Coordinates of C-alpha atoms in Angstrom, one line a residue:
X1 CA -7.8 -17.3 11.6
X2 CA -6.2 -18.5 15.3
X3 CA -2.4 -18.7 13.0
X4 CA -3.0 -15.2 11.3
X5 CA 0.2 -14.1 12.7
X6 CA 2.3 -17.1 11.9
X7 CA 0.8 -17.4 8.5
X8 CA 1.5 -15.1 5.6
X9 CA 2.9 -13.6 2.4
X10 CA 4.3 -10.1 1.9
X11 CA 3.8 -9.3 -1.5
X12 CA 6.9 -7.5 -2.3
X13 CA 6.9 -7.3 -6.4
X14 CA 6.2 -4.5 -7.8
X15 CA 5.0 -4.5 -11.4
X16 CA 4.9 -0.9 -11.9
X17 CA 5.3 2.8 -9.8
X18 CA 4.7 6.4 -11.4
X19 CA 4.8 9.6 -10.3
X20 CA 0.7 10.9 -11.0
X21 CA 1.1 13.8 -9.5
X22 CA 4.2 16.2 -8.3
X23 CA 2.7 19.9 -7.9
X24 CA 3.4 22.4 -5.2
X25 CA 0.1 21.5 -3.4
X26 CA 0.2 17.5 -3.4
X27 CA 2.2 14.9 -4.7
X28 CA 0.6 11.1 -5.8
X29 CA 2.6 8.0 -6.6
X30 CA 0.5 4.8 -8.0
X31 CA 2.4 1.3 -7.0
X32 CA 0.6 -1.5 -8.9
X33 CA 1.1 -5.2 -7.5
X34 CA 0.2 -8.2 -8.6
X35 CA -0.4 -11.9 -6.4
X36 CA -1.7 -14.4 -8.0
X37 CA -4.2 -13.4 -10.5
X38 CA -4.8 -10.4 -8.1
X39 CA -4.0 -6.7 -8.9
X40 CA -3.3 -3.6 -6.2
X41 CA -3.7 -0.6 -7.2
X42 CA -2.8 1.7 -4.7
X43 CA -1.8 5.6 -4.6
X44 CA 0.5 7.6 -2.0
X45 CA -0.6 10.9 -1.8
X46 CA 1.2 13.6 0.2
X47 CA -0.1 17.5 0.6
X48 CA 1.9 20.4 1.5
X49 CA 1.5 21.1 5.4
X50 CA 0.1 17.6 6.3
X51 CA 1.5 15.9 8.3
X52 CA 0.6 12.3 7.3
X53 CA 0.3 10.2 4.1
X54 CA -2.8 9.0 2.6
X55 CA -2.8 5.6 1.1
X56 CA -5.8 5.3 -1.4
X57 CA -5.9 1.6 -2.4
X58 CA -8.0 -0.6 -4.8
X59 CA -7.8 -4.4 -5.0
X60 CA -9.3 -6.7 -7.5
X61 CA -8.9 -9.7 -5.0
X62 CA -9.2 -13.0 -6.9
X63 CA -7.5 -15.6 -4.6
X64 CA -9.6 -18.4 -3.3
X65 CA -9.2 -19.6 0.4
X66 CA -6.7 -16.7 1.0
X67 CA -7.3 -13.8 3.0
X68 CA -6.1 -10.3 2.4
X69 CA -4.4 -8.7 5.2
X70 CA -2.4 -5.3 5.8
X71 CA -0.3 -4.5 8.3
X72 CA 1.4 -0.9 8.6
X73 CA 4.7 -1.4 10.7
X74 CA 6.3 1.8 11.8
X75 CA 9.1 2.8 13.5
X76 CA 8.6 6.4 14.4
X77 CA 11.2 8.2 16.7
X78 CA 10.1 12.1 17.2
X79 CA 11.3 14.7 19.6
X80 CA 7.3 15.9 19.6

């Protein structure tokens, strides 16, 4: 796909958000999105003492002649 950077559609509509866990050791938030006939079920996991966020993602992709692409644009500013 030569024009993959120019042809895209962001999936921003959220069907549901729920907190699955909010304990002292970790927190888990579940986000479900729909796109056409497809479903994206994503869990964002933050662990105590960790410097990262884990994205656990399950996708039931039902679209025809469409690629699913993912991007994590970040703008990080740090003193270290």
